[in-house]
XYZ file of C-alpha atoms in Angstrom:
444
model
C 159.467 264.707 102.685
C 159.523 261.708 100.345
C 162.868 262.609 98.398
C 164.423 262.733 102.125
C 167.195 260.119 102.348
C 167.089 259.968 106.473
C 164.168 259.568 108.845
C 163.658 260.141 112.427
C 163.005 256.788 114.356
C 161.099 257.531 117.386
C 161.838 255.103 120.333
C 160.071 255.451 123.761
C 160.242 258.340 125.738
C 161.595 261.597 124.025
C 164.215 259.445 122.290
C 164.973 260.404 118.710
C 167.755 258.616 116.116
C 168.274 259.761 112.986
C 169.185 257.231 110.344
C 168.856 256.498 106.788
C 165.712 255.349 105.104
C 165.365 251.801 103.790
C 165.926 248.487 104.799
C 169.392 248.206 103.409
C 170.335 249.716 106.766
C 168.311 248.243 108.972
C 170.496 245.004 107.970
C 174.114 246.748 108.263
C 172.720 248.145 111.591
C 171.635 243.986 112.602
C 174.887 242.889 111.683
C 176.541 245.568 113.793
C 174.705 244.717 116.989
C 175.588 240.697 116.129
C 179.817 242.110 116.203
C 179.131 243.831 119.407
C 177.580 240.428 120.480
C 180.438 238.785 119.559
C 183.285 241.013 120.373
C 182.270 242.231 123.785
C 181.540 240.941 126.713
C 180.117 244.070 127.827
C 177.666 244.583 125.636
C 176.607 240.812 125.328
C 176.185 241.504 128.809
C 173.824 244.432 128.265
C 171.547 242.584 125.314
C 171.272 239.405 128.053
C 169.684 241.413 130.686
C 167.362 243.234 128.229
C 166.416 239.789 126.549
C 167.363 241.175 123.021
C 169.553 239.377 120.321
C 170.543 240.556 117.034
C 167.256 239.227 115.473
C 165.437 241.496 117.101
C 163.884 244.669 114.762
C 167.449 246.497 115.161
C 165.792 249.952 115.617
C 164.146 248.087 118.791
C 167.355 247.045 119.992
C 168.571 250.997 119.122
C 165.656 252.090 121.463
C 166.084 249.678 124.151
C 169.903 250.022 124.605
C 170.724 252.435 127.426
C 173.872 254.739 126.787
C 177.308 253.796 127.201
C 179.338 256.160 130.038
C 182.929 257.442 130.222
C 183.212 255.349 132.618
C 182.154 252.509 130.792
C 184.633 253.577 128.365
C 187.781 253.723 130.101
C 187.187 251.270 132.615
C 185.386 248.060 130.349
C 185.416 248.710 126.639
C 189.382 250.078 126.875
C 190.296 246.648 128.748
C 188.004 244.688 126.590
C 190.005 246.387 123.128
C 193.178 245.999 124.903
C 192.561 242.174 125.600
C 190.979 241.561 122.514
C 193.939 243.086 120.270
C 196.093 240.793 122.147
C 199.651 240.666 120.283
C 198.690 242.626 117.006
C 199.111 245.971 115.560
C 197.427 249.118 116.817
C 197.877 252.611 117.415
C 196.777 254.937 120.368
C 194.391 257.906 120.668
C 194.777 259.551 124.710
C 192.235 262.383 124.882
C 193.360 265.792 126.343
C 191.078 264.947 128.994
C 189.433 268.505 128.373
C 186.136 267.593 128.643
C 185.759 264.733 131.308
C 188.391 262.227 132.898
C 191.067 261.285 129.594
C 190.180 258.559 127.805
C 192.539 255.759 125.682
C 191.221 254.842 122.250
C 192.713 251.851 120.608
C 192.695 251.437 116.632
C 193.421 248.171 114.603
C 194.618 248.918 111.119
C 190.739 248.912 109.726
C 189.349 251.243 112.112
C 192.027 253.474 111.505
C 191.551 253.889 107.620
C 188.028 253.887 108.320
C 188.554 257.085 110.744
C 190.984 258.145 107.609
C 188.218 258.124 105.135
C 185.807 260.314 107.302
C 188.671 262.841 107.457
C 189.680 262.641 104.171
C 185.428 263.704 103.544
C 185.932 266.130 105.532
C 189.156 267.618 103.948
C 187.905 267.354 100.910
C 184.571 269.421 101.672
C 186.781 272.496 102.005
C 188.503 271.637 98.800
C 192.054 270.738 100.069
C 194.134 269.232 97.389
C 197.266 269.370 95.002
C 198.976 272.651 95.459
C 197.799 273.339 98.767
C 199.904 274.131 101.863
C 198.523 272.539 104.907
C 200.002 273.204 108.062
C 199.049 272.176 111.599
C 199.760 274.682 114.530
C 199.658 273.275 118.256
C 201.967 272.875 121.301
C 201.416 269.163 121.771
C 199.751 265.712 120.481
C 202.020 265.532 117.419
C 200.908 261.780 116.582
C 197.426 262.868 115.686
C 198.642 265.649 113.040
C 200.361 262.882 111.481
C 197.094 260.939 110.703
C 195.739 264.342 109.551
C 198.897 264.402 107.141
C 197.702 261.037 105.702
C 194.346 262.399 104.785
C 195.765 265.504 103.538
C 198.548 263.461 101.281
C 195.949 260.923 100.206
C 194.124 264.596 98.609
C 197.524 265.337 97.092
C 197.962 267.971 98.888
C 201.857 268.554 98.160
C 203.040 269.988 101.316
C 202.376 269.476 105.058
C 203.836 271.174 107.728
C 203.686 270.816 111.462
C 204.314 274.245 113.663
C 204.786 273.571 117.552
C 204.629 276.565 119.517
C 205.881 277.582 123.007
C 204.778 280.220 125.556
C 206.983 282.895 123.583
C 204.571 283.125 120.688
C 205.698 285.909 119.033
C 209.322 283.570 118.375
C 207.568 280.373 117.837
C 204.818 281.457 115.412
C 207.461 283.426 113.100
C 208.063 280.368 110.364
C 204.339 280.847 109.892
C 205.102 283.727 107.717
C 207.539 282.784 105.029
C 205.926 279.221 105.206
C 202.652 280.747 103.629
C 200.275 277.972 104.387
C 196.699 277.631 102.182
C 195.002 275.309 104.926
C 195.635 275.890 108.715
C 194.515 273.603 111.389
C 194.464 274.858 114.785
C 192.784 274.706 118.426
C 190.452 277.621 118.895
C 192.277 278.687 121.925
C 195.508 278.762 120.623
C 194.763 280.228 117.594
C 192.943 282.963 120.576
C 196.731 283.246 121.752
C 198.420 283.938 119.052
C 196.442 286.214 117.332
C 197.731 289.074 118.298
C 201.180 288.215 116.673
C 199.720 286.544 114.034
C 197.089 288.557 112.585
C 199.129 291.242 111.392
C 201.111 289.093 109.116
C 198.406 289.414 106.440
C 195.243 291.442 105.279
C 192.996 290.778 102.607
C 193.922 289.365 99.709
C 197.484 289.100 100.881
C 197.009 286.567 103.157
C 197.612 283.090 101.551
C 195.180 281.195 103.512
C 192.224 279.830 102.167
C 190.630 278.139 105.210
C 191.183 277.716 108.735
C 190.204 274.679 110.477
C 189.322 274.604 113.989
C 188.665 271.340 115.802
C 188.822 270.968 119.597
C 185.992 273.261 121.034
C 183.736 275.456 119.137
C 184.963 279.048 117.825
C 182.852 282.507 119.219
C 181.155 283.650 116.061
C 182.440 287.018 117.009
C 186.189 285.677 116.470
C 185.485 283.939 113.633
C 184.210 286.774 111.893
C 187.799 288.984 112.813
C 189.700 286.105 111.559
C 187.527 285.845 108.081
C 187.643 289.557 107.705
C 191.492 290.114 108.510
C 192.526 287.008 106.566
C 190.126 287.025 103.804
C 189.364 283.895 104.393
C 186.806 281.014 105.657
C 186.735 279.619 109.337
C 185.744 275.675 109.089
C 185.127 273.191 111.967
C 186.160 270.097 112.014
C 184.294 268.204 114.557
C 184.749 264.966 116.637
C 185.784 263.291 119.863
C 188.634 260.770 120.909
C 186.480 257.778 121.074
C 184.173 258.733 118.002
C 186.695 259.922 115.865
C 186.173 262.801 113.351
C 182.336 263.456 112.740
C 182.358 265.836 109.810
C 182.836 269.404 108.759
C 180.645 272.567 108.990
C 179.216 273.353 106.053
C 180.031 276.562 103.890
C 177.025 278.391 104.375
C 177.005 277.841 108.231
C 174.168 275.453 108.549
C 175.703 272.970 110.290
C 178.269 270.223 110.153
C 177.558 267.742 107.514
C 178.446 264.045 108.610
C 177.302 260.699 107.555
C 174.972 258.604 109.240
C 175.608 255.351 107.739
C 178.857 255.359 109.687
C 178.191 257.725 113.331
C 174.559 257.429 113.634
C 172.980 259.848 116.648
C 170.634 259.082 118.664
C 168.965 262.176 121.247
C 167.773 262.057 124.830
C 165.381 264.554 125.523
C 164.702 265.100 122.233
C 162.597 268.245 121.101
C 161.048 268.981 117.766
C 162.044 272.315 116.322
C 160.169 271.767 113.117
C 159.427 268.836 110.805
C 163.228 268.303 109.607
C 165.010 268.902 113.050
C 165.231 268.137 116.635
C 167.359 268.877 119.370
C 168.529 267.090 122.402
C 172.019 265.499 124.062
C 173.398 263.533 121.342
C 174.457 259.655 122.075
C 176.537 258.311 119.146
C 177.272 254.729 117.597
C 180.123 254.177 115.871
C 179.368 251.990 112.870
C 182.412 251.908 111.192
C 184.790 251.403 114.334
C 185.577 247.721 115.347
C 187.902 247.397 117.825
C 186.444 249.786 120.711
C 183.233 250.640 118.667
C 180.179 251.929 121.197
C 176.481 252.223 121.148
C 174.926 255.281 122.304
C 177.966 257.064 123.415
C 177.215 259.904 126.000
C 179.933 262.738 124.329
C 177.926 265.415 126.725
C 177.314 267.720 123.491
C 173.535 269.571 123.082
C 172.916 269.650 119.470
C 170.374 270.117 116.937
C 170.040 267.329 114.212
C 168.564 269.212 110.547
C 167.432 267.449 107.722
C 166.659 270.045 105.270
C 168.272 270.118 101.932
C 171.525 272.363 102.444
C 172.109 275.193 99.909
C 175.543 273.618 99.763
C 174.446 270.674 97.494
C 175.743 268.877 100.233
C 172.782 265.914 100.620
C 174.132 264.096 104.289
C 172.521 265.765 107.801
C 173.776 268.912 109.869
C 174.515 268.575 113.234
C 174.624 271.900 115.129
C 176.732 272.355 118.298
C 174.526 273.832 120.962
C 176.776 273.620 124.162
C 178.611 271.149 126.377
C 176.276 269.498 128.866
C 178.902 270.194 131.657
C 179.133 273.612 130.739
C 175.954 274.595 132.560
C 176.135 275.171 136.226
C 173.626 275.575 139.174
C 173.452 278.060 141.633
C 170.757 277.873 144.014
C 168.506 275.728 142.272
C 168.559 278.116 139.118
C 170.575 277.131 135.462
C 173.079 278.976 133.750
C 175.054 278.561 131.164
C 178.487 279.818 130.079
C 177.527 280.868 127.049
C 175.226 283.092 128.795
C 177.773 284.678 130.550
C 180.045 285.534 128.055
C 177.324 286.762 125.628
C 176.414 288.869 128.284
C 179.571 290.520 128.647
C 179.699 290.468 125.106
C 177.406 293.181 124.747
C 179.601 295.888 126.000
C 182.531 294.239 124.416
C 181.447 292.429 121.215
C 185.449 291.134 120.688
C 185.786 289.678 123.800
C 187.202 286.386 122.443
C 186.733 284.367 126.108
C 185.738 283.854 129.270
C 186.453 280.949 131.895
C 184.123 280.527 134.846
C 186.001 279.455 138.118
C 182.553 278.288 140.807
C 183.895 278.130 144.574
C 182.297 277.875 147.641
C 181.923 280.880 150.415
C 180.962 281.281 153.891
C 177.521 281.127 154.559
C 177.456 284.287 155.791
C 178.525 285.979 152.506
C 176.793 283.956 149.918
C 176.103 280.172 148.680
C 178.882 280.967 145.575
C 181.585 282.823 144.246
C 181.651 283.061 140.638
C 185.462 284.090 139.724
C 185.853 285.456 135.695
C 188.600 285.316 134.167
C 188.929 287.632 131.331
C 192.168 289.086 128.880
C 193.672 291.612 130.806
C 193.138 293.736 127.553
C 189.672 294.238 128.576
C 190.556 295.497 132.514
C 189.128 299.051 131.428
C 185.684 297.605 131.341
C 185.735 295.996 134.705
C 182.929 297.777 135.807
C 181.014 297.303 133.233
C 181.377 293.926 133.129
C 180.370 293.679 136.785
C 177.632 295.983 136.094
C 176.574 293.187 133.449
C 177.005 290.004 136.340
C 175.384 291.716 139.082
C 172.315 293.837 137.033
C 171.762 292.468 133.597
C 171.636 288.853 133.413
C 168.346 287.579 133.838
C 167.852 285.323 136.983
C 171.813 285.987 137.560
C 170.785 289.344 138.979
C 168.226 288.006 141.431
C 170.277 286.017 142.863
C 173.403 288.268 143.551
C 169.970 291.036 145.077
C 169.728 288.340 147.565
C 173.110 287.477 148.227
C 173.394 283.922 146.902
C 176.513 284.703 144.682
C 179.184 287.066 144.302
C 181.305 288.096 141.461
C 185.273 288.612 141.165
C 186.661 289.750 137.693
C 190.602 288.445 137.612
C 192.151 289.690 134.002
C 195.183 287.881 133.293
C 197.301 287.682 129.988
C 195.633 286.038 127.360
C 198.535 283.488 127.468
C 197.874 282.592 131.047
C 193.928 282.008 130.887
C 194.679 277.941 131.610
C 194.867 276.028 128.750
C 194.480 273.984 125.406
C 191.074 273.033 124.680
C 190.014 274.750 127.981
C 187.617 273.590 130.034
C 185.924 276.799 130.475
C 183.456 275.987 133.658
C 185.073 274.757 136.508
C 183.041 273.807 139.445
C 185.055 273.621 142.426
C 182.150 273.694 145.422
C 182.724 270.812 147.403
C 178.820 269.985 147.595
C 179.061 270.063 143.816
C 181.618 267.682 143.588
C 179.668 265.421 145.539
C 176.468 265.304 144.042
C 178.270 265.175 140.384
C 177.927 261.555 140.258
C 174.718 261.420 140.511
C 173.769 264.431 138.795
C 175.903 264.810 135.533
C 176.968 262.400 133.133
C 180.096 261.305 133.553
């Protein structure tokens, strides 16, 4: 499409980056790869052994690089930052450790007003500013609702609030009411939690929220429709990791998260054409407009789809969908599945089922290569057996398998408050032969 700022560089393989046309970028991307160069050892290391430098064609360098690891991460890059830094100023970001092993993110003054000014994008794209209300509702990480604050002030919004919440939700979330927020930013599964005592403090037009903003993990559509419907409202995400930093913000219309490839530029592996404009594949990120503990092809372990087409929003800058988490697809003998499978499955006799985690142990040989435990709200024990029904008859391959005795099924409801955790990891595989071929299996 020639009015198409962005282009899809093909590298070897089925590796795809998307990044913006010209040659005006081609040079910011050179200079980049000359920092890294210069800055750490680690990747000087990697451009030796592949006989690059940065006067190479930098899209050839982009192809040739291989990704950067957690492991890489926490183990090189953090004591390369942490070296490097030496007696100045910084600030810390320590993941939740959700997703993989926690990771520490170190920020020098300039990459953290450069994270600030993708936020404050982002903020702005959902039209927070003066006489807004933002408040941020979580039971921990305080420090990083303070660099949200900045953003928001920097918008003039005029008031920011933070709400920490306990276990006793129905005491903690109270001051919600009389503060009346416009903007709230929360966790998907606390917001999960406390709906029940929340959701009945507005309807319609009554409630004073504008937007929620979820960040974390993605949102069930299904939930995000009660929440727009109750609160008459919209239901953003705000999307990101610790070492990336924000990303960008779904757009309006649902079509994706908008974000900026002249500062995270994404790169697939496995790459697959869905039509001219898009592709999907597992998404490898570099952070151009990081410094201090910047990366190159950064494994986040996210499936997405990367879309090109102009957005009915106006908005002119790429979507990124969220597909699923890479480590949120398990194996049981020799077949995939995923746990968006499962939950969609059970979904069909309960469409409102906000959740689902998926515990994977081992069992005796003589019973069956797995147990798959489900943990569900124990607001939804009336349709255990349907919901085993569903395991055990109605999800394709899933079926098979439980026919021949290769996996069995336990349902354990619980109270919603009890389902472990913020920013859940909601597949854990606990087989000790699992465990053991995870490292050379799954990306760390």
């Amino acid at each position: 499409m020639s009015d198409n700022p962005f282009t899809y560089i093909h590298h070897s393989g089925d590796l795809v980056s998307l990044v913006p046309s010209g040659k005006l970028f081609g040079e910011k991307l050179r200079k980049y790869f000359q920092n890294q160069i210069t800055n750490s050892a680690h990747y000087a290391s990697v451009f030796q052994k592949l006989g690059l430098d940065s006067t190479h064609p930098p899209m050839e360098i982009l192809g040739e690089i291989p990704p950067t690891t957690k492991e890489v991460y926490r183990e090189t890059l953090q004591l390369e930052s942490l070296s490097r830094l030496n007696e100045s100023s910084f600030v810390t970001d320590y993941s939740s450790g959700s997703t993989a092993d926690s990771v520490l993110r170190m920020c020098a003054l300039p990459d953290d007003l450069a994270e600030q000014s993708v936020t404050e994008s982002a903020f702005a794209a959902v039209g927070m500013g003066p006489g807004d209300h933002f408040i941020c509702m979580e039971i921990g990480a305080i420090d990083i609702y303070d660099f949200y604050f900045r953003a928001a002030r920097n918008l003039g919004v005029d008031h920011t609030s933070f709400l920490h919440l306990t276990q006793d939700y129905e005491k903690s979330c109270a001051p919600l009411f009389s503060l009346r927020p416009t903007i709230l930013l929360t966790v998907p599964s606390i917001l999960i939690r406390a709906w029940p005592v929340i959701s009945n403090y507005w309807m319609g037009e009554d409630c004073p929220i504008r937007t929620v903003i979820h960040m974390g993990e993605p949102m069930h559509d299904s939930f995000r429709r009660e929440v727009e419907c109750q609160w008459n409202c919209q239901v953003r995400s705000f999307y990101g990791t610790t070492e990336t930093g924000g990303i960008g913000v779904d757009c309006e219309y649902k079509t994706g998260i908008h974000f900026d490839p002249r500062f995270i530029l994404p790169t697939l592996e496995s790459a697959k054409p869905i039509s001219k404009y898009e592709y999907e594949g597992e998404v490898l990120f570099t952070t151009l407009h990081i410094r201090t503990q910047s990366v190159i092809k950064y494994r986040v372990g996210d499936r997405v789809r990367l879309d090109t087409k102009i957005c009915p929003c106006g908005n002119t800058n790429p979507r990124l969908t969220f597909l699923e988490r890479t480590h949120e697809a398990f194996m049981i003998a020799g077949d995939k599945f995923t746990h968006a499978m499962i939950l969609e499955g059970l979904q069909e006799s309960a469409p409102d089922l906000p959740l689902a985690n998926l515990v994977i142990e081992d069992l005796d040989p003589k019973l069956g290569d797995a147990l798959l435990r489900v943990q569900l709200p124990d607001s939804y024990q009336k349709m255990e057996a349907k919901f085993l029904y569903t395991l055990e008859k109605d999800i394709f391959e899933l079926d098979a398998l439980h026919r021949y005795g290769l996996v069995k099924f336990q349902l354990e409801f619980l109270p919603i408050d009890k389902i472990p955790g913020r920013k859940m990891t909601k597949v854990r595989d606990n087989r000790l032969h699992m465990r053991q071929d995870s490292r050379l299996t799954q990306p760390d």
